[in-house]
Amino acid sequence: FDSFLSDEECDHLITKGYESGYERSEDVGEEKFDGTFDSVKSEGRTSENAWCSDESGCRDDPIVKRIIENMSMVMGIDAANMEDLQILRYEEGQRYHSHHDYIEIQRDRQNGPRILTFFLYLSDVEAGGGTRFTALDPMITVQPKKGRALLWPSVLNSKPRDQDPRMDHEALPVEKGTKFAANGWIHLFDERGPQKRGCT
């Protein structure tokens, strides 16, 4: 979707990222004794991110609420099924190697697996920084454009708890400029309730 976000909305999310604090992005690590998982820094994921959460006050911001409501309306899925927005910053040379947004351990949890990714581009990039879908034949690369949004599935339509293997993707290195973006991950069931109870 081109022009899904206005310039004001893009700039506002970037500012909210700075207010929440950008930190080095991490991947899911080893399972702990209580069923939660460690996070680990990865050489294949060198971006920084900030969480637009209730704790930081970001999720209750009026502009953020409007963005989330618009995402919900496009998908026809309640906003309660969405994780907090993850706001991303990629400086020159930073990237994220080919990966999938589906997390196997969530499959049978109360919130169910991630079924969709709603990806928001918050800035233009002078060179590089595209999103390449590496398992498609031919591969498809989408270039960053301020206000653009992508929506793709993580699961099979016929089996919404099972991973769609075609949706591996990577963030190509930024060659010139800074890339700002945001991940919106949508679950099969309510995410907000279980998250507040520590059950995700």
Coordinates of N, CA and C in Angstrom, one line a residue:
F1 N 0.9 -1.2 0.0 CA 0.0 0.0 0.0 C 0.9 1.2 0.0
D2 N 0.9 2.0 -1.1 CA 1.6 3.3 -1.1 C 0.8 4.3 -0.4
S3 N 1.4 5.2 0.3 CA 0.8 6.3 1.1 C -0.2 5.8 2.1
F4 N 0.1 4.6 2.7 CA -0.7 4.1 3.8 C -0.6 5.1 5.0
L5 N 0.6 5.6 5.3 CA 0.8 6.5 6.3 C 1.1 7.9 5.8
S6 N 0.7 8.9 6.5 CA 1.0 10.3 6.1 C 2.4 10.6 6.6
D7 N 3.0 11.7 6.1 CA 4.3 12.1 6.5 C 4.3 12.4 8.0
E8 N 3.2 13.0 8.5 CA 3.1 13.3 9.9 C 3.1 12.0 10.8
E9 N 2.4 11.0 10.3 CA 2.4 9.7 11.1 C 3.7 9.0 11.1
C10 N 4.4 9.0 9.9 CA 5.8 8.5 9.8 C 6.7 9.1 10.8
D11 N 6.7 10.5 10.7 CA 7.6 11.2 11.6 C 7.3 11.0 13.1
H12 N 6.0 10.9 13.4 CA 5.6 10.7 14.8 C 6.1 9.4 15.3
L13 N 6.0 8.3 14.5 CA 6.4 7.0 14.9 C 8.0 7.0 15.2
I14 N 8.7 7.7 14.3 CA 10.1 7.8 14.4 C 10.5 8.5 15.8
T15 N 9.8 9.5 16.1 CA 10.0 10.3 17.3 C 9.6 9.4 18.5
K16 N 8.5 8.6 18.4 CA 8.1 7.7 19.5 C 9.2 6.7 19.7
G17 N 9.9 6.3 18.7 CA 11.0 5.3 18.8 C 12.1 5.9 19.6
Y18 N 12.5 7.2 19.3 CA 13.5 7.9 20.1 C 13.1 8.0 21.5
E19 N 11.8 8.4 21.8 CA 11.4 8.5 23.2 C 11.4 7.2 23.9
S20 N 11.1 6.1 23.3 CA 11.1 4.8 23.9 C 12.6 4.3 24.0
G21 N 13.5 4.7 23.1 CA 14.9 4.3 23.2 C 15.2 3.2 22.2
Y22 N 16.0 3.5 21.2 CA 16.4 2.5 20.2 C 17.6 1.7 20.8
E23 N 17.4 0.3 20.8 CA 18.5 -0.6 21.3 C 18.8 -1.6 20.2
R24 N 19.9 -2.3 20.3 CA 20.3 -3.3 19.3 C 19.2 -4.4 19.3
S25 N 18.7 -4.7 18.0 CA 17.7 -5.7 17.9 C 18.3 -7.1 18.3
E26 N 17.4 -7.9 18.8 CA 17.8 -9.3 19.2 C 16.8 -10.3 18.7
D27 N 17.3 -11.6 18.6 CA 16.5 -12.7 18.1 C 16.1 -13.5 19.3
V28 N 15.1 -14.5 19.1 CA 14.7 -15.4 20.1 C 15.8 -16.4 20.4
G29 N 16.1 -16.6 21.7 CA 17.2 -17.5 22.1 C 16.7 -18.8 22.7
E30 N 17.4 -19.3 23.7 CA 17.1 -20.6 24.3 C 15.9 -20.5 25.2
E31 N 15.2 -21.6 25.4 CA 14.0 -21.6 26.3 C 14.5 -21.7 27.7
K32 N 13.9 -21.0 28.6 CA 14.3 -21.0 30.0 C 13.3 -21.9 30.8
F33 N 13.6 -22.2 32.1 CA 12.9 -23.1 32.9 C 11.4 -22.8 33.0
D34 N 11.1 -21.5 32.9 CA 9.7 -21.1 33.1 C 8.9 -21.1 31.8
G35 N 9.5 -21.5 30.6 CA 8.8 -21.5 29.4 C 9.0 -20.3 28.6
T36 N 9.6 -19.2 29.2 CA 9.9 -18.0 28.4 C 11.3 -18.2 27.7
F37 N 11.7 -17.3 26.9 CA 12.9 -17.4 26.1 C 13.8 -16.3 26.3
D38 N 15.1 -16.6 26.3 CA 16.1 -15.6 26.3 C 16.1 -14.9 24.9
S39 N 16.7 -13.7 24.9 CA 16.9 -13.0 23.6 C 18.4 -13.0 23.4
V40 N 18.9 -13.0 22.1 CA 20.3 -13.1 21.8 C 20.6 -12.1 20.7
K41 N 21.8 -11.5 20.8 CA 22.3 -10.6 19.7 C 22.8 -11.5 18.6
S42 N 22.5 -11.1 17.4 CA 22.9 -11.9 16.2 C 23.7 -11.1 15.3
E43 N 24.7 -11.7 14.7 CA 25.5 -11.0 13.7 C 24.7 -10.8 12.4
G44 N 23.7 -11.6 12.2 CA 22.9 -11.4 11.0 C 21.7 -10.4 11.2
R45 N 21.6 -9.8 12.4 CA 20.6 -8.8 12.6 C 21.2 -7.7 13.3
T46 N 21.5 -6.6 12.6 CA 22.3 -5.5 13.2 C 21.6 -4.2 13.3
S47 N 20.2 -4.2 13.1 CA 19.4 -3.0 13.3 C 19.3 -2.7 14.8
E48 N 18.6 -1.6 15.0 CA 18.2 -1.2 16.4 C 16.6 -1.1 16.4
N49 N 16.0 -1.3 17.5 CA 14.6 -1.2 17.6 C 14.1 -0.6 18.9
A50 N 12.9 -0.1 18.9 CA 12.2 0.4 20.1 C 10.8 -0.1 20.1
W51 N 10.3 -0.4 21.3 CA 8.9 -1.0 21.4 C 7.9 0.1 21.7
C52 N 6.9 0.2 20.9 CA 5.8 1.1 21.2 C 4.7 0.4 22.1
S53 N 5.0 0.5 23.4 CA 4.2 -0.3 24.3 C 3.4 0.5 25.2
D54 N 2.5 -0.2 26.0 CA 1.8 0.5 27.1 C 2.7 1.0 28.1
E55 N 3.8 0.3 28.4 CA 4.7 0.7 29.5 C 5.3 2.1 29.2
S56 N 5.7 2.3 27.9 CA 6.3 3.6 27.5 C 5.2 4.7 27.3
G57 N 3.9 4.3 27.2 CA 2.9 5.2 26.9 C 2.6 5.4 25.4
C58 N 3.5 4.7 24.6 CA 3.4 4.9 23.2 C 2.1 4.4 22.6
R59 N 1.7 3.2 23.0 CA 0.6 2.5 22.4 C -0.7 3.3 22.6
D60 N -0.8 4.1 23.7 CA -2.0 4.9 24.0 C -1.9 6.3 23.4
D61 N -0.9 6.6 22.6 CA -0.7 7.9 22.0 C -1.8 8.0 20.9
P62 N -2.5 9.2 20.8 CA -3.6 9.3 19.8 C -3.3 9.0 18.4
I63 N -2.1 9.4 17.9 CA -1.7 9.2 16.5 C -1.4 7.7 16.3
V64 N -0.7 7.1 17.3 CA -0.4 5.7 17.2 C -1.7 4.9 17.2
K65 N -2.6 5.2 18.1 CA -3.9 4.5 18.1 C -4.6 4.6 16.8
R66 N -4.6 5.7 16.1 CA -5.2 5.9 14.8 C -4.5 5.0 13.8
I67 N -3.2 4.9 13.8 CA -2.5 4.0 12.9 C -2.9 2.6 13.1
I68 N -2.9 2.1 14.4 CA -3.2 0.8 14.7 C -4.7 0.5 14.3
E69 N -5.6 1.4 14.5 CA -7.0 1.2 14.1 C -7.1 1.1 12.5
N70 N -6.3 1.9 11.8 CA -6.3 1.8 10.3 C -5.8 0.4 9.9
M71 N -4.7 -0.1 10.5 CA -4.2 -1.4 10.2 C -5.2 -2.4 10.5
S72 N -5.9 -2.4 11.6 CA -6.9 -3.3 12.0 C -8.1 -3.3 10.9
M73 N -8.4 -2.1 10.5 CA -9.5 -2.0 9.5 C -9.2 -2.6 8.2
V74 N -7.9 -2.4 7.7 CA -7.5 -3.0 6.5 C -7.5 -4.5 6.5
M75 N -7.1 -5.1 7.6 CA -7.0 -6.5 7.8 C -8.3 -7.2 8.1
G76 N -9.2 -6.4 8.7 CA -10.5 -7.0 9.3 C -10.2 -7.9 10.5
I77 N -9.2 -7.5 11.2 CA -8.8 -8.3 12.4 C -8.7 -7.3 13.6
D78 N -9.2 -7.7 14.7 CA -9.2 -6.8 15.9 C -7.8 -6.4 16.3
A79 N -7.6 -5.1 16.7 CA -6.3 -4.6 17.1 C -5.8 -5.4 18.4
A80 N -6.7 -6.1 19.1 CA -6.2 -6.8 20.3 C -5.3 -8.0 19.9
N81 N -5.4 -8.4 18.6 CA -4.5 -9.5 18.1 C -3.1 -9.0 17.8
M82 N -2.8 -7.8 17.8 CA -1.5 -7.2 17.4 C -0.6 -7.1 18.6
E83 N 0.7 -7.5 18.3 CA 1.8 -7.2 19.3 C 2.0 -5.6 19.3
D84 N 2.7 -5.2 20.3 CA 3.2 -3.8 20.2 C 4.0 -3.5 19.0
L85 N 3.9 -2.4 18.4 CA 4.7 -2.0 17.2 C 6.2 -2.0 17.6
Q86 N 7.0 -2.6 16.7 CA 8.4 -2.6 16.9 C 9.0 -1.6 15.9
I87 N 9.5 -0.5 16.4 CA 10.0 0.6 15.5 C 11.5 0.3 15.3
L88 N 11.9 0.4 14.0 CA 13.2 0.0 13.6 C 14.0 1.1 13.0
R89 N 15.3 1.1 13.3 CA 16.3 2.0 12.7 C 17.5 1.2 12.1
Y90 N 17.7 1.4 10.8 CA 18.9 0.8 10.2 C 19.8 1.9 9.7
E91 N 21.0 1.9 10.2 CA 22.0 2.8 9.7 C 22.7 2.2 8.5
E92 N 23.6 2.9 7.9 CA 24.4 2.4 6.7 C 25.1 1.1 7.1
G93 N 25.0 0.1 6.3 CA 25.6 -1.2 6.5 C 24.8 -2.2 7.4
Q94 N 23.8 -1.7 8.0 CA 23.0 -2.6 8.9 C 22.0 -3.4 8.1
R95 N 21.6 -4.6 8.5 CA 20.8 -5.5 7.8 C 20.1 -6.5 8.7
Y96 N 19.3 -7.4 8.1 CA 18.7 -8.5 8.8 C 18.7 -9.7 7.8
H97 N 19.5 -10.7 8.1 CA 19.6 -11.8 7.2 C 18.2 -12.5 7.0
S98 N 18.1 -13.4 6.0 CA 16.9 -14.1 5.7 C 16.3 -14.8 6.9
H99 N 15.0 -14.6 7.2 CA 14.4 -15.2 8.4 C 12.9 -15.3 8.1
H100 N 12.2 -15.8 9.0 CA 10.7 -15.9 9.0 C 10.2 -15.4 10.3
D101 N 9.0 -14.7 10.2 CA 8.4 -14.1 11.4 C 7.6 -15.1 12.2
Y102 N 7.3 -16.2 11.7 CA 6.6 -17.3 12.5 C 7.5 -17.8 13.6
I103 N 7.0 -18.0 14.8 CA 7.7 -18.5 15.9 C 7.1 -19.8 16.4
E104 N 7.7 -20.9 16.2 CA 7.1 -22.2 16.4 C 6.5 -22.4 17.8
I105 N 7.2 -21.8 18.8 CA 6.8 -22.1 20.2 C 5.5 -21.4 20.5
Q106 N 5.1 -20.4 19.7 CA 3.8 -19.7 19.9 C 2.6 -20.5 19.3
R107 N 2.9 -21.6 18.6 CA 1.8 -22.3 17.8 C 0.6 -22.7 18.7
D108 N 0.9 -23.2 19.9 CA -0.2 -23.7 20.7 C -0.4 -22.9 22.0
R109 N 0.2 -21.7 22.0 CA 0.0 -20.8 23.1 C -1.4 -20.1 23.0
Q110 N -1.8 -19.4 24.1 CA -3.1 -18.8 24.1 C -3.3 -17.8 23.0
N111 N -2.3 -17.1 22.6 CA -2.5 -16.1 21.5 C -2.3 -16.7 20.1
G112 N -1.8 -17.9 20.1 CA -1.6 -18.5 18.8 C -0.4 -17.9 18.1
P113 N -0.1 -18.5 16.9 CA 1.1 -18.0 16.2 C 0.9 -16.6 15.5
R114 N 2.0 -16.0 15.1 CA 1.9 -14.8 14.2 C 1.3 -15.3 12.9
I115 N 0.3 -14.7 12.4 CA -0.3 -15.1 11.2 C -0.1 -14.1 10.0
L116 N 0.2 -12.8 10.4 CA 0.5 -11.8 9.4 C 1.6 -10.8 9.9
T117 N 2.3 -10.2 9.0 CA 3.2 -9.1 9.3 C 2.7 -7.9 8.5
F118 N 2.5 -6.8 9.2 CA 2.1 -5.5 8.6 C 3.3 -4.6 8.8
F119 N 4.1 -4.4 7.7 CA 5.3 -3.7 7.8 C 5.2 -2.3 7.2
L120 N 5.6 -1.3 8.0 CA 5.5 0.1 7.7 C 6.8 0.7 7.4
Y121 N 6.9 1.4 6.2 CA 8.2 2.1 5.9 C 8.0 3.6 6.4
L122 N 8.9 4.1 7.2 CA 8.7 5.4 7.8 C 9.6 6.4 7.2
S123 N 10.5 6.0 6.3 CA 11.4 7.0 5.6 C 11.8 6.5 4.2
D124 N 12.2 7.4 3.4 CA 12.9 7.1 2.2 C 14.3 6.7 2.5
V125 N 14.9 5.9 1.6 CA 16.4 5.6 1.8 C 17.1 5.9 0.5
E126 N 18.2 6.5 0.6 CA 18.9 7.0 -0.7 C 19.4 5.8 -1.5
A127 N 19.8 4.7 -0.8 CA 20.3 3.5 -1.6 C 20.2 2.3 -0.6
G128 N 19.8 1.1 -1.2 CA 19.7 -0.1 -0.4 C 18.5 -0.1 0.5
G129 N 18.5 -1.1 1.5 CA 17.5 -1.2 2.5 C 16.2 -1.8 2.1
G130 N 16.2 -2.5 0.9 CA 15.0 -3.1 0.5 C 14.6 -4.4 1.3
T131 N 13.3 -4.8 1.2 CA 12.9 -6.0 1.8 C 12.8 -7.1 0.7
R132 N 13.6 -8.1 0.8 CA 13.6 -9.1 -0.3 C 13.0 -10.4 0.2
F133 N 12.1 -11.0 -0.5 CA 11.5 -12.3 -0.2 C 12.3 -13.4 -0.9
T134 N 13.1 -14.1 -0.1 CA 14.1 -14.9 -0.6 C 13.7 -16.3 -1.0
A135 N 12.5 -16.7 -0.6 CA 12.0 -18.1 -0.9 C 11.0 -18.1 -2.1
L136 N 10.7 -16.9 -2.6 CA 9.8 -16.8 -3.8 C 10.7 -17.0 -5.1
D137 N 10.1 -17.5 -6.1 CA 10.8 -17.7 -7.4 C 9.9 -17.1 -8.5
P138 N 10.4 -16.0 -9.0 CA 11.6 -15.3 -8.7 C 11.4 -14.5 -7.4
M139 N 12.6 -14.1 -6.8 CA 12.6 -13.3 -5.5 C 12.0 -12.0 -5.9
I140 N 11.3 -11.4 -4.9 CA 10.8 -10.0 -5.0 C 11.5 -9.1 -4.0
T141 N 11.8 -7.9 -4.4 CA 12.4 -6.9 -3.5 C 11.5 -5.7 -3.6
V142 N 11.1 -5.2 -2.4 CA 10.3 -4.0 -2.2 C 11.2 -2.9 -1.7
Q143 N 11.3 -1.8 -2.3 CA 12.2 -0.7 -1.9 C 11.5 0.2 -0.9
P144 N 12.2 0.7 0.1 CA 11.6 1.6 1.1 C 11.0 2.8 0.4
K145 N 9.9 3.3 0.9 CA 9.3 4.5 0.5 C 8.5 5.0 1.6
K146 N 8.7 6.3 2.0 CA 8.0 6.8 3.2 C 6.5 6.7 3.0
G147 N 5.9 6.1 4.0 CA 4.4 6.0 4.0 C 3.9 4.7 3.4
R148 N 4.8 3.9 2.8 CA 4.4 2.6 2.1 C 4.2 1.6 3.2
A149 N 3.3 0.6 3.0 CA 3.1 -0.5 3.9 C 3.1 -1.8 3.1
L150 N 3.6 -2.9 3.7 CA 3.5 -4.2 3.1 C 2.7 -5.1 4.1
L151 N 1.9 -6.0 3.6 CA 1.2 -7.0 4.4 C 1.4 -8.4 3.8
W152 N 2.0 -9.3 4.6 CA 2.2 -10.7 4.1 C 1.9 -11.7 5.2
P153 N 1.5 -12.9 4.7 CA 1.2 -14.0 5.7 C 2.4 -14.7 6.2
S154 N 2.2 -15.2 7.4 CA 3.3 -16.1 8.0 C 2.8 -17.5 8.0
V155 N 1.5 -17.7 7.8 CA 0.9 -19.1 7.9 C 0.1 -19.4 6.7
L156 N -0.2 -20.6 6.5 CA -1.0 -21.1 5.4 C -2.5 -20.8 5.6
N157 N -3.2 -20.3 4.6 CA -4.6 -19.9 4.8 C -5.4 -21.1 5.2
S158 N -5.1 -22.3 4.6 CA -5.8 -23.5 4.9 C -5.5 -24.1 6.3
K159 N -4.3 -23.8 6.8 CA -3.8 -24.3 8.1 C -3.2 -23.1 8.9
P160 N -4.0 -22.3 9.5 CA -3.5 -21.1 10.1 C -2.6 -21.2 11.3
R161 N -2.4 -22.4 11.7 CA -1.4 -22.6 12.8 C 0.0 -23.1 12.2
D162 N 0.0 -23.3 10.9 CA 1.2 -23.9 10.3 C 1.9 -22.8 9.4
Q163 N 3.3 -22.8 9.5 CA 4.1 -21.8 8.8 C 4.0 -21.9 7.3
D164 N 3.9 -20.8 6.6 CA 4.0 -20.7 5.2 C 5.5 -20.6 4.8
P165 N 6.1 -21.6 4.2 CA 7.5 -21.6 4.0 C 7.9 -20.6 2.9
R166 N 7.0 -20.0 2.2 CA 7.4 -19.1 1.1 C 7.7 -17.7 1.6
M167 N 7.5 -17.4 2.9 CA 7.6 -16.1 3.3 C 8.9 -15.7 4.1
D168 N 10.0 -16.5 3.8 CA 11.3 -16.0 4.3 C 11.6 -14.7 3.6
H169 N 12.2 -13.8 4.4 CA 12.6 -12.5 3.8 C 13.8 -11.9 4.6
E170 N 14.4 -10.9 4.0 CA 15.5 -10.3 4.6 C 15.5 -8.8 4.4
A171 N 16.1 -8.0 5.3 CA 16.3 -6.6 5.1 C 17.7 -6.4 4.5
L172 N 17.7 -6.0 3.3 CA 19.0 -5.8 2.7 C 19.8 -4.6 3.3
P173 N 21.1 -4.6 3.3 CA 21.9 -3.6 3.9 C 21.5 -2.2 3.4
V174 N 21.5 -1.2 4.3 CA 21.3 0.2 3.8 C 22.7 0.6 3.3
E175 N 22.7 1.1 2.1 CA 23.9 1.6 1.4 C 24.2 3.1 1.7
K176 N 23.1 3.8 1.7 CA 23.2 5.3 1.9 C 22.0 5.8 2.6
G177 N 22.1 6.6 3.7 CA 21.0 7.1 4.4 C 20.7 6.3 5.6
T178 N 19.5 6.5 6.2 CA 19.0 5.8 7.3 C 17.6 5.3 7.0
K179 N 17.3 4.1 7.4 CA 16.0 3.5 7.1 C 15.3 3.4 8.5
F180 N 14.1 4.0 8.5 CA 13.2 3.8 9.6 C 12.0 3.0 9.2
A181 N 11.5 2.1 10.0 CA 10.4 1.2 9.6 C 9.7 0.7 10.9
A182 N 8.6 0.0 10.8 CA 8.0 -0.6 12.0 C 7.3 -1.9 11.6
N183 N 7.5 -2.9 12.5 CA 6.8 -4.2 12.4 C 5.5 -4.2 13.2
G184 N 4.5 -4.7 12.5 CA 3.2 -5.0 13.2 C 3.0 -6.5 13.0
W185 N 3.1 -7.2 14.1 CA 2.8 -8.7 14.0 C 1.5 -9.0 14.6
I186 N 0.7 -9.8 13.8 CA -0.7 -10.1 14.2 C -0.8 -11.6 14.5
H187 N -1.5 -11.9 15.6 CA -1.6 -13.3 16.0 C -3.0 -13.8 15.7
L188 N -3.1 -15.1 15.7 CA -4.3 -15.8 15.4 C -5.5 -15.4 16.4
F189 N -5.1 -15.2 17.7 CA -6.0 -14.9 18.7 C -5.6 -13.7 19.4
D190 N -6.3 -13.3 20.4 CA -6.0 -12.1 21.3 C -4.6 -12.2 21.8
E191 N -3.8 -11.1 21.5 CA -2.5 -11.0 22.0 C -2.4 -10.1 23.3
R192 N -3.2 -9.1 23.3 CA -3.1 -8.1 24.4 C -3.4 -8.7 25.8
G193 N -4.5 -9.5 25.9 CA -4.8 -10.0 27.2 C -3.8 -10.9 27.7
P194 N -3.3 -12.0 27.0 CA -2.3 -12.8 27.4 C -1.0 -12.1 27.7
Q195 N -0.7 -11.0 26.9 CA 0.6 -10.3 27.1 C 0.5 -9.6 28.5
K196 N -0.6 -9.0 28.8 CA -0.7 -8.3 30.1 C -0.6 -9.3 31.3
R197 N -1.0 -10.6 31.1 CA -0.9 -11.6 32.1 C 0.4 -12.3 32.1
G198 N 1.3 -12.0 31.2 CA 2.6 -12.6 31.1 C 2.5 -14.0 30.5
C199 N 1.5 -14.2 29.6 CA 1.3 -15.6 29.1 C 1.7 -15.7 27.6
T200 N 2.5 -14.8 27.1 CA 2.9 -14.8 25.7 C 4.3 -15.3 25.5

